[in-house]
Tab-separated table of C-alpha atoms and ligand atoms in Angstrom:
chain	number	residue	atom	x	y	z
A	1	MET	CA	125.969	107.923	182.559
A	2	ASN	CA	126.451	104.358	182.604
A	3	CYS	CA	124.042	102.324	180.510
A	4	LYS	CA	123.642	98.510	180.753
A	5	ILE	CA	122.545	97.079	177.566
A	6	THR	CA	121.721	93.654	176.577
A	7	THR	CA	122.151	92.820	172.948
A	8	ILE	CA	120.650	90.036	170.967
A	9	PRO	CA	122.465	89.663	167.482
A	10	GLY	CA	120.265	86.849	166.328
A	11	ASP	CA	120.425	85.496	163.042
A	12	GLY	CA	121.276	86.393	159.431
A	13	ILE	CA	122.667	89.957	159.185
A	14	GLY	CA	121.884	90.536	162.757
A	15	PRO	CA	125.328	90.178	164.052
A	16	ASP	CA	126.723	92.662	161.517
A	17	ILE	CA	124.264	95.298	162.204
A	18	VAL	CA	124.180	95.219	166.029
A	19	ARG	CA	128.245	95.346	165.817
A	20	GLU	CA	127.625	98.766	163.899
A	21	GLY	CA	124.994	99.811	166.139
A	22	CYS	CA	127.154	99.341	169.372
A	23	ARG	CA	130.149	101.009	167.640
A	24	ALA	CA	127.839	104.131	167.029
A	25	LEU	CA	126.865	104.006	170.694
A	26	ASP	CA	130.653	103.946	171.718
A	27	ALA	CA	131.384	107.009	169.557
A	28	ILE	CA	128.507	108.921	171.178
A	29	GLY	CA	129.677	107.623	174.573
A	30	LYS	CA	133.068	108.802	173.783
A	31	LYS	CA	131.974	112.209	172.657
A	32	PHE	CA	129.449	112.905	175.408
A	33	GLY	CA	131.115	110.909	178.304
A	34	HIS	CA	128.835	107.933	178.687
A	35	GLY	CA	129.812	104.332	179.291
A	36	PHE	CA	127.785	101.619	177.371
A	37	GLU	CA	128.026	98.048	178.998
A	38	TYR	CA	127.177	95.308	176.646
A	39	THR	CA	125.996	91.923	177.469
A	40	GLU	CA	125.361	89.496	174.468
A	41	VAL	CA	122.714	86.835	174.528
A	42	LYS	CA	121.232	84.341	172.037
A	43	ALA	CA	117.718	84.320	170.788
A	44	GLY	CA	116.123	82.946	167.608
A	45	GLY	CA	117.602	80.438	165.199
A	46	CYS	CA	121.264	80.530	166.847
A	47	ALA	CA	119.797	79.823	170.236
A	48	ILE	CA	117.943	76.880	168.853
A	49	ASP	CA	120.962	75.504	167.547
A	50	ALA	CA	122.840	76.126	170.721
A	51	THR	CA	120.147	75.150	173.349
A	52	GLY	CA	117.022	73.837	171.518
A	53	GLU	CA	114.906	76.825	172.543
A	54	PRO	CA	114.314	79.939	170.639
A	55	LEU	CA	114.434	82.234	173.768
A	56	PRO	CA	116.534	80.588	176.600
A	57	LYS	CA	115.289	81.420	180.011
A	58	GLU	CA	118.912	83.047	180.653
A	59	SER	CA	118.441	85.337	177.728
A	60	LEU	CA	115.153	86.662	179.004
A	61	GLU	CA	116.590	87.046	182.436
A	62	ALA	CA	119.561	89.031	181.143
A	63	CYS	CA	117.091	91.305	178.929
A	64	VAL	CA	114.768	91.974	182.005
A	65	ALA	CA	117.957	92.969	184.098
A	66	SER	CA	119.249	95.543	181.916
A	67	ASP	CA	118.399	99.033	181.073
A	68	ALA	CA	117.684	98.511	177.386
A	69	VAL	CA	117.741	95.673	174.757
A	70	LEU	CA	119.048	95.892	171.202
A	71	LEU	CA	117.892	93.193	169.047
A	72	GLY	CA	119.107	92.529	165.412
A	73	ALA	CA	116.792	90.202	163.710
A	74	VAL	CA	115.867	86.420	164.189
A	75	GLY	CA	115.001	83.545	161.697
A	76	GLY	CA	116.043	82.195	158.437
A	77	PRO	CA	115.344	79.219	156.060
A	78	LYS	CA	117.470	76.864	157.942
A	79	TRP	CA	114.723	76.710	160.794
A	80	ASP	CA	111.585	77.161	158.626
A	81	THR	CA	110.479	73.602	158.734
A	82	LEU	CA	110.317	73.521	162.676
A	83	PRO	CA	107.078	73.477	164.185
A	84	GLY	CA	105.471	76.962	165.210
A	85	ALA	CA	106.273	76.840	168.870
A	86	LYS	CA	109.925	76.055	168.214
A	87	ARG	CA	110.520	78.459	165.396
A	88	PRO	CA	113.118	81.434	165.757
A	89	GLU	CA	110.046	84.020	165.684
A	90	LYS	CA	108.866	82.806	168.909
A	91	ALA	CA	111.688	84.584	170.542
A	92	LEU	CA	110.063	87.710	169.471
A	93	LEU	CA	106.660	87.026	171.269
A	94	GLY	CA	108.495	85.571	174.341
A	95	LEU	CA	110.673	88.802	174.723
A	96	ARG	CA	107.573	91.238	173.993
A	97	ALA	CA	105.436	89.220	176.834
A	98	GLY	CA	108.445	88.629	179.136
A	99	MET	CA	109.598	92.214	178.989
A	100	LYS	CA	106.001	93.443	179.361
A	101	VAL	CA	106.531	95.926	176.370
A	102	TYR	CA	103.007	96.875	175.336
A	103	ALA	CA	103.497	99.784	172.907
A	104	ASN	CA	105.456	99.648	169.801
A	105	LEU	CA	106.715	102.869	168.196
A	106	ARG	CA	107.318	102.583	164.360
A	107	PRO	CA	108.410	105.940	162.789
A	108	ALA	CA	107.807	105.634	159.205
A	109	LEU	CA	110.306	108.554	157.860
A	110	MET	CA	111.188	109.407	154.426
A	111	PHE	CA	114.666	110.720	154.333
A	112	PRO	CA	114.601	113.664	151.784
A	113	GLN	CA	118.028	112.333	150.366
A	114	LEU	CA	116.287	108.942	149.422
A	115	SER	CA	112.789	110.343	148.158
A	116	ALA	CA	113.639	108.645	144.824
A	117	ALA	CA	113.031	105.360	146.472
A	118	CYS	CA	109.558	106.174	147.595
A	119	PRO	CA	106.900	104.285	145.569
A	120	LEU	CA	104.342	107.114	145.804
A	121	LYS	CA	104.220	110.024	143.169
A	122	PRO	CA	106.633	112.851	144.067
A	123	GLU	CA	103.628	115.271	144.548
A	124	ILE	CA	102.129	113.139	147.166
A	125	VAL	CA	105.230	113.241	149.265
A	126	LYS	CA	106.398	116.630	148.135
A	127	ASP	CA	106.374	118.008	151.964
A	128	GLY	CA	108.031	114.741	153.146
A	129	LEU	CA	106.794	111.765	155.190
A	130	ASP	CA	106.947	111.576	159.102
A	131	ILE	CA	104.485	109.452	160.519
A	132	LEU	CA	104.713	107.788	164.113
A	133	ILE	CA	102.795	104.581	164.460
A	134	VAL	CA	101.976	103.377	167.984
A	135	ARG	CA	100.785	99.951	167.900
A	136	GLU	CA	99.249	97.902	170.979
A	137	LEU	CA	101.494	95.022	171.214
A	138	THR	CA	100.544	92.386	173.797
A	139	GLY	CA	96.478	92.226	173.502
A	140	GLY	CA	93.982	91.911	171.059
A	141	ILE	CA	93.265	89.135	168.494
A	142	TYR	CA	97.037	87.840	168.606
A	143	PHE	CA	96.662	87.077	172.202
A	144	GLY	CA	92.996	86.200	172.443
A	145	ASP	CA	91.116	82.714	172.727
A	146	ARG	CA	91.446	80.846	169.554
A	147	GLY	CA	90.554	77.451	168.409
A	148	ARG	CA	88.820	75.071	166.166
A	149	ASN	CA	85.642	72.765	166.571
A	150	ALA	CA	85.909	69.243	166.960
A	151	ALA	CA	85.555	68.491	163.293
A	152	GLY	CA	88.216	70.985	162.456
A	153	ASP	CA	86.103	72.665	159.835
A	154	ALA	CA	85.354	75.884	161.911
A	155	ALA	CA	87.956	78.209	163.637
A	156	TRP	CA	87.876	81.365	165.727
A	157	ASP	CA	90.198	84.068	167.089
A	158	THR	CA	88.942	86.447	169.697
A	159	GLU	CA	89.612	90.203	169.659
A	160	ALA	CA	89.436	91.380	173.296
A	161	TYR	CA	90.749	94.647	175.015
A	162	SER	CA	90.309	96.116	178.676
A	163	ARG	CA	90.034	99.579	179.306
A	164	PRO	CA	93.548	99.689	181.176
A	165	GLU	CA	95.033	97.982	178.249
A	166	ILE	CA	93.716	100.714	175.853
A	167	GLU	CA	94.472	103.432	178.401
A	168	ARG	CA	98.103	102.732	178.727
A	169	VAL	CA	98.811	102.675	174.896
A	170	VAL	CA	96.488	105.599	174.017
A	171	LYS	CA	98.373	107.717	176.708
A	172	ILE	CA	101.770	106.799	174.737
A	173	GLY	CA	99.897	108.130	171.657
A	174	PHE	CA	99.068	111.411	173.155
A	175	GLU	CA	102.615	111.877	174.860
A	176	SER	CA	104.160	111.067	171.541
A	177	ALA	CA	101.895	113.511	169.809
A	178	MET	CA	102.735	116.533	172.195
A	179	LYS	CA	106.478	115.967	171.176
A	180	ARG	CA	105.578	116.047	167.486
A	181	GLN	CA	102.797	118.017	165.486
A	182	LYS	CA	100.352	117.523	168.242
A	183	ARG	CA	97.930	115.457	166.202
A	184	LEU	CA	96.575	111.981	167.285
A	185	CYS	CA	94.619	109.628	164.952
A	186	VAL	CA	92.896	106.581	166.428
A	187	VAL	CA	92.410	103.939	163.872
A	188	ASP	CA	89.722	101.312	164.288
A	189	LYS	CA	86.675	99.780	162.918
A	190	ALA	CA	84.265	101.180	165.350
A	191	ASN	CA	81.486	101.034	162.862
A	192	ILE	CA	81.587	97.074	163.220
A	193	LEU	CA	83.711	95.916	166.458
A	194	GLU	CA	82.691	96.549	169.943
A	195	THR	CA	86.468	96.486	170.940
A	196	SER	CA	86.963	99.643	168.487
A	197	ARG	CA	83.882	101.390	170.163
A	198	LEU	CA	85.721	101.060	173.599
A	199	TRP	CA	88.813	102.351	171.971
A	200	ARG	CA	87.046	105.412	171.143
A	201	GLU	CA	85.316	105.905	174.489
A	202	VAL	CA	88.496	105.543	176.200
A	203	ALA	CA	90.360	108.035	173.943
A	204	GLU	CA	87.475	110.541	174.464
A	205	SER	CA	87.586	110.326	178.221
A	206	MET	CA	91.277	110.951	178.024
A	207	LYS	CA	91.473	113.720	175.509
A	208	GLY	CA	91.062	116.482	178.352
A	209	LYS	CA	94.414	115.872	179.769
A	210	TRP	CA	95.998	116.681	176.534
A	211	PRO	CA	94.059	119.798	175.309
A	212	GLU	CA	96.497	120.935	172.825
A	213	VAL	CA	96.217	117.606	170.869
A	214	GLU	CA	93.836	117.405	167.984
A	215	LEU	CA	92.310	114.040	168.352
A	216	SER	CA	90.641	112.273	165.382
A	217	TYR	CA	89.305	108.873	164.490
A	218	MET	CA	89.434	107.013	161.261
A	219	TYR	CA	88.197	103.474	160.132
A	220	VAL	CA	91.060	101.162	159.397
A	221	ASP	CA	90.107	100.502	155.660
A	222	ASN	CA	90.125	104.340	155.083
A	223	ALA	CA	93.326	104.657	156.835
A	224	ALA	CA	94.962	102.044	154.566
A	225	MET	CA	93.961	104.119	151.724
A	226	GLN	CA	94.854	107.325	153.022
A	227	LEU	CA	98.359	106.190	153.884
A	228	VAL	CA	98.952	106.108	150.072
A	229	ARG	CA	96.646	108.943	149.154
A	230	ASN	CA	97.601	111.472	151.307
A	231	PRO	CA	100.086	110.365	154.044
A	232	GLY	CA	100.955	113.796	154.988
A	233	GLN	CA	97.646	114.323	157.101
A	234	PHE	CA	98.954	111.885	159.652
A	235	ASP	CA	101.156	112.944	162.648
A	236	VAL	CA	100.661	109.988	165.299
A	237	ILE	CA	98.589	107.089	164.696
A	238	VAL	CA	97.503	104.831	167.667
A	239	THR	CA	95.705	101.563	167.111
A	240	SER	CA	95.152	97.876	168.028
A	241	ASN	CA	97.722	95.000	167.711
A	242	MET	CA	96.618	93.562	164.417
A	243	PHE	CA	95.558	97.125	162.633
A	244	GLY	CA	98.870	98.235	163.669
A	245	ASP	CA	100.831	95.227	162.397
A	246	ILE	CA	99.382	95.837	159.088
A	247	LEU	CA	99.482	99.737	158.749
A	248	SER	CA	103.003	99.937	160.092
A	249	ASP	CA	104.119	97.418	157.305
A	250	GLU	CA	102.323	99.603	154.728
A	251	ALA	CA	103.677	102.950	156.100
A	252	SER	CA	107.247	101.626	156.133
A	253	GLN	CA	106.975	100.364	152.493
A	254	ILE	CA	105.782	103.665	151.226
A	255	THR	CA	108.917	105.156	152.599
A	256	GLY	CA	110.884	102.970	150.160
A	257	SER	CA	113.688	102.214	152.302
A	258	ILE	CA	113.307	99.052	154.805
A	259	GLY	CA	117.084	99.234	155.704
A	260	MET	CA	116.423	102.642	157.285
A	261	LEU	CA	113.489	102.143	159.668
A	262	ALA	CA	113.789	101.888	163.377
A	263	SER	CA	111.369	100.844	166.117
A	264	ALA	CA	111.045	100.806	169.854
A	265	SER	CA	108.779	98.772	172.006
A	266	LEU	CA	108.063	100.105	175.603
A	267	GLY	CA	106.129	99.251	178.728
A	268	ASP	CA	105.510	101.212	181.978
A	269	SER	CA	108.836	100.353	183.482
A	270	GLY	CA	111.665	98.294	182.871
A	271	PRO	CA	113.869	97.951	179.662
A	272	GLY	CA	112.562	99.038	176.307
A	273	LEU	CA	113.171	96.724	173.372
A	274	TYR	CA	114.882	98.210	170.350
A	275	GLU	CA	115.083	96.723	166.853
A	276	PRO	CA	115.214	97.665	163.177
A	277	ILE	CA	111.991	96.937	161.508
A	278	HIS	CA	113.515	94.525	158.814
A	279	GLY	CA	114.197	90.935	159.026
A	280	SER	CA	117.519	88.832	158.961
A	281	ALA	CA	117.870	89.080	155.191
A	282	PRO	CA	119.384	85.616	154.755
A	283	ASP	CA	119.916	86.437	151.115
A	284	ILE	CA	122.738	88.845	152.056
A	285	ALA	CA	123.851	87.718	155.183
A	286	GLY	CA	127.619	87.360	155.988
A	287	LYS	CA	128.489	89.430	152.799
A	288	ASP	CA	128.992	92.849	154.247
A	289	LEU	CA	125.912	94.188	152.206
A	290	ALA	CA	123.541	94.905	154.995
A	291	ASN	CA	122.606	98.527	155.600
A	292	PRO	CA	123.237	99.202	159.388
A	293	LEU	CA	121.549	102.609	159.314
A	294	ALA	CA	118.091	101.210	160.563
A	295	THR	CA	120.018	99.626	163.570
A	296	ILE	CA	122.101	102.798	164.234
A	297	LEU	CA	118.937	104.965	164.104
A	298	THR	CA	117.214	102.283	166.398
A	299	CYS	CA	120.129	103.148	168.763
A	300	ALA	CA	119.129	106.836	168.628
A	301	MET	CA	115.589	105.822	169.913
A	302	LEU	CA	117.177	103.709	172.433
A	303	LEU	CA	119.175	106.703	173.981
A	304	ARG	CA	116.069	108.966	173.656
A	305	PHE	CA	113.637	106.803	175.252
A	306	SER	CA	115.371	104.680	177.710
A	307	PHE	CA	118.114	107.018	178.863
A	308	GLY	CA	116.381	110.322	177.904
A	309	LEU	CA	119.481	111.344	175.984
A	310	SER	CA	118.017	113.573	173.422
A	311	ARG	CA	121.028	115.541	172.558
A	312	GLU	CA	122.841	112.284	171.869
A	313	ALA	CA	120.167	110.712	169.935
A	314	ASP	CA	119.911	113.969	167.677
A	315	ALA	CA	123.777	113.562	167.142
A	316	ILE	CA	123.080	110.083	165.547
A	317	GLU	CA	120.387	111.185	163.613
A	318	LYS	CA	122.523	114.482	162.246
A	319	ALA	CA	125.381	112.086	161.524
A	320	VAL	CA	123.296	109.720	159.264
A	321	SER	CA	121.804	112.621	157.575
A	322	LYS	CA	125.160	113.968	156.970
A	323	VAL	CA	126.532	110.748	155.545
A	324	LEU	CA	123.555	110.536	153.166
A	325	ASP	CA	124.086	114.123	152.096
A	326	ALA	CA	127.585	113.330	151.215
A	327	GLY	CA	126.166	110.717	148.782
A	328	TRP	CA	127.287	107.522	150.677
A	329	ARG	CA	124.861	104.396	150.003
A	330	THR	CA	124.584	100.942	150.632
A	331	GLY	CA	123.152	98.609	147.853
A	332	ASP	CA	119.607	98.705	149.096
A	333	ILE	CA	119.293	102.591	148.995
A	334	ALA	CA	121.591	102.874	145.839
A	335	GLY	CA	118.746	103.257	143.335
A	336	SER	CA	118.640	101.782	139.816
A	337	ALA	CA	121.616	100.194	138.111
A	338	ALA	CA	122.565	103.243	136.462
A	339	ASP	CA	122.510	105.164	139.912
A	340	ARG	CA	124.665	102.352	141.282
A	341	ALA	CA	127.179	102.563	138.550
A	342	ALA	CA	127.448	106.472	139.185
A	343	LEU	CA	128.031	105.847	142.939
A	344	GLY	CA	131.478	104.538	142.159
A	345	ASP	CA	133.412	104.146	145.564
A	346	ARG	CA	130.465	105.865	147.414
A	347	LEU	CA	128.603	102.502	147.277
A	348	VAL	CA	129.669	100.742	150.364
A	349	GLY	CA	129.142	97.762	152.760
A	350	THR	CA	128.081	97.441	156.257
A	351	ARG	CA	131.309	98.054	158.000
A	352	LYS	CA	132.220	101.044	155.884
A	353	MET	CA	128.790	102.694	156.426
A	354	GLY	CA	129.320	102.170	160.067
A	355	ASP	CA	132.875	103.784	159.892
A	356	LEU	CA	131.151	106.709	158.003
A	357	VAL	CA	128.694	107.251	160.745
A	358	ILE	CA	131.211	107.283	163.461
A	359	ALA	CA	133.368	109.922	161.605
A	360	ALA	CA	130.587	111.973	161.201
A	361	ILE	CA	129.503	111.688	164.968
A	362	GLU	CA	133.287	112.695	165.866
A	363	ALA	CA	133.055	115.580	163.415
A	364	LEU	CA	129.913	117.192	164.955
B	1	NAD	P1	113.842	90.608	155.378
B	1	NAD	O1	113.518	92.194	156.032
B	1	NAD	O2	114.811	90.014	156.232
B	1	NAD	O3	114.189	90.791	153.799
B	1	NAD	C1	113.469	91.407	152.949
B	1	NAD	C2	114.318	92.150	151.752
B	1	NAD	O4	114.937	93.256	152.242
B	1	NAD	C3	115.619	91.047	151.459
B	1	NAD	O5	115.594	91.275	150.048
B	1	NAD	C4	116.620	91.523	152.254
B	1	NAD	O6	117.889	91.524	151.657
B	1	NAD	C5	116.369	93.272	152.323
B	1	NAD	N1	116.824	93.858	153.552
B	1	NAD	C6	116.308	93.574	154.668
B	1	NAD	N2	117.036	94.430	155.733
B	1	NAD	C7	118.190	94.907	155.026
B	1	NAD	C8	119.200	95.615	155.326
B	1	NAD	N3	119.427	96.048	156.621
B	1	NAD	N4	119.928	96.117	154.330
B	1	NAD	C9	119.833	95.707	153.000
B	1	NAD	N5	118.869	94.896	152.703
B	1	NAD	C10	117.887	94.588	153.622
B	1	NAD	O7	112.432	89.935	155.355
B	1	NAD	P2	112.178	88.424	154.869
B	1	NAD	O8	112.936	88.063	153.600
B	1	NAD	O9	110.732	88.410	154.617
B	1	NAD	O10	112.482	87.403	156.190
B	1	NAD	C11	113.920	86.922	156.379
B	1	NAD	C12	113.859	86.237	157.671
B	1	NAD	O11	113.719	87.322	158.728
B	1	NAD	C13	112.615	85.328	157.834
B	1	NAD	O12	113.028	84.307	158.704
B	1	NAD	C14	111.736	86.158	158.852
B	1	NAD	O13	110.883	85.324	159.544
B	1	NAD	C15	112.754	86.942	159.458
B	1	NAD	N6	112.141	88.056	160.092
B	1	NAD	C16	112.603	88.661	161.360
B	1	NAD	C17	112.053	89.834	161.907
B	1	NAD	C18	112.683	90.120	163.098
B	1	NAD	O14	113.612	89.535	163.631
B	1	NAD	N7	112.087	91.114	163.876
B	1	NAD	C19	111.304	90.683	161.191
B	1	NAD	C20	110.829	90.273	159.964
B	1	NAD	C21	111.175	89.012	159.391
């Protein structure tokens, strides 16, 4: 298979981790006989420096014309004082809207080898932690009407959803549940919000198509609590833009390893947008300290969702697991100062971690 991928290295650690993601893809290509063709474009702070725009038109055009887009991260202190519309993060909203990706899939997965990093009590996560949050990405309060009154002392933001907007993302929730433990929880605030009541109505009207999926509902305040109290009860959560934003951050934090978590944003057709969940980590940029595993695991999602290459995606995930089994760690997943000291030369940097994953792919 020949795969056209647009890469957006972005800012901070972005270029280093995207480089390692592409090297892992190339190792997969070599092993399984696929060709990956990359087109690199600018977005974020580096695009502002080069063109004055966070997302130049040509960058978006290249993304839309490719099969999949791999994004590192954007932003950094250098651009923090710019006005909202000119900030690097504006590129993210522009990409999501321009690529029409309306569902954000974020697995919150605790790697058993890294369970010590999980901030929850061991008995709460003794059976592991593997939740998929499907967040609606292009509707709701982040995109609704907003404003202020003339005096500037009152403001509003509007949460609005239409049936088709809900249907398409809930469908992704059902389909994802079918590939996992067959449990789907719609998270909402249906005791108060009319939009939430419509979410429930839509999910109810759809459930007949997936009779094997156990469908449940939970209020968002309870879900926030249950995620730290009994996260094992969740398989797939589907929810609105703002609730998903908050819950997916909470879920990723309880795994304890921000440098390990991947995400995919998908639409009906057209390329998917794939990115690690962490930011551009300006504090460690250019020091060969970034953990590239979130990006490498993001590449596994890219293979699975955009190209249907599940054997190849499994190979990446297995290779990462083998590297962790053998005790190799980057600084962010190395544990306490004493654990770090005990690691010796198994405490490695970005490129070496990439080398190890490639070697593990070759050895599978
Ligand atoms: P961050 O995720 O960049 O960093 C938080 C902490 O985690 C830092 O200590 C960092 O060193 C560490 N970290 C993050 N990724 C790591 C990795 N791969 N390996 C090792 N350590 C890692 O979040 P922040 O500090 O809040 O934001 C920094 C910049 O990134 C800001 O400009 C922010 O707007 C931007 N940001 C971008 C995205 C994106 O592009 N999708 C997402 C979040 C934040």
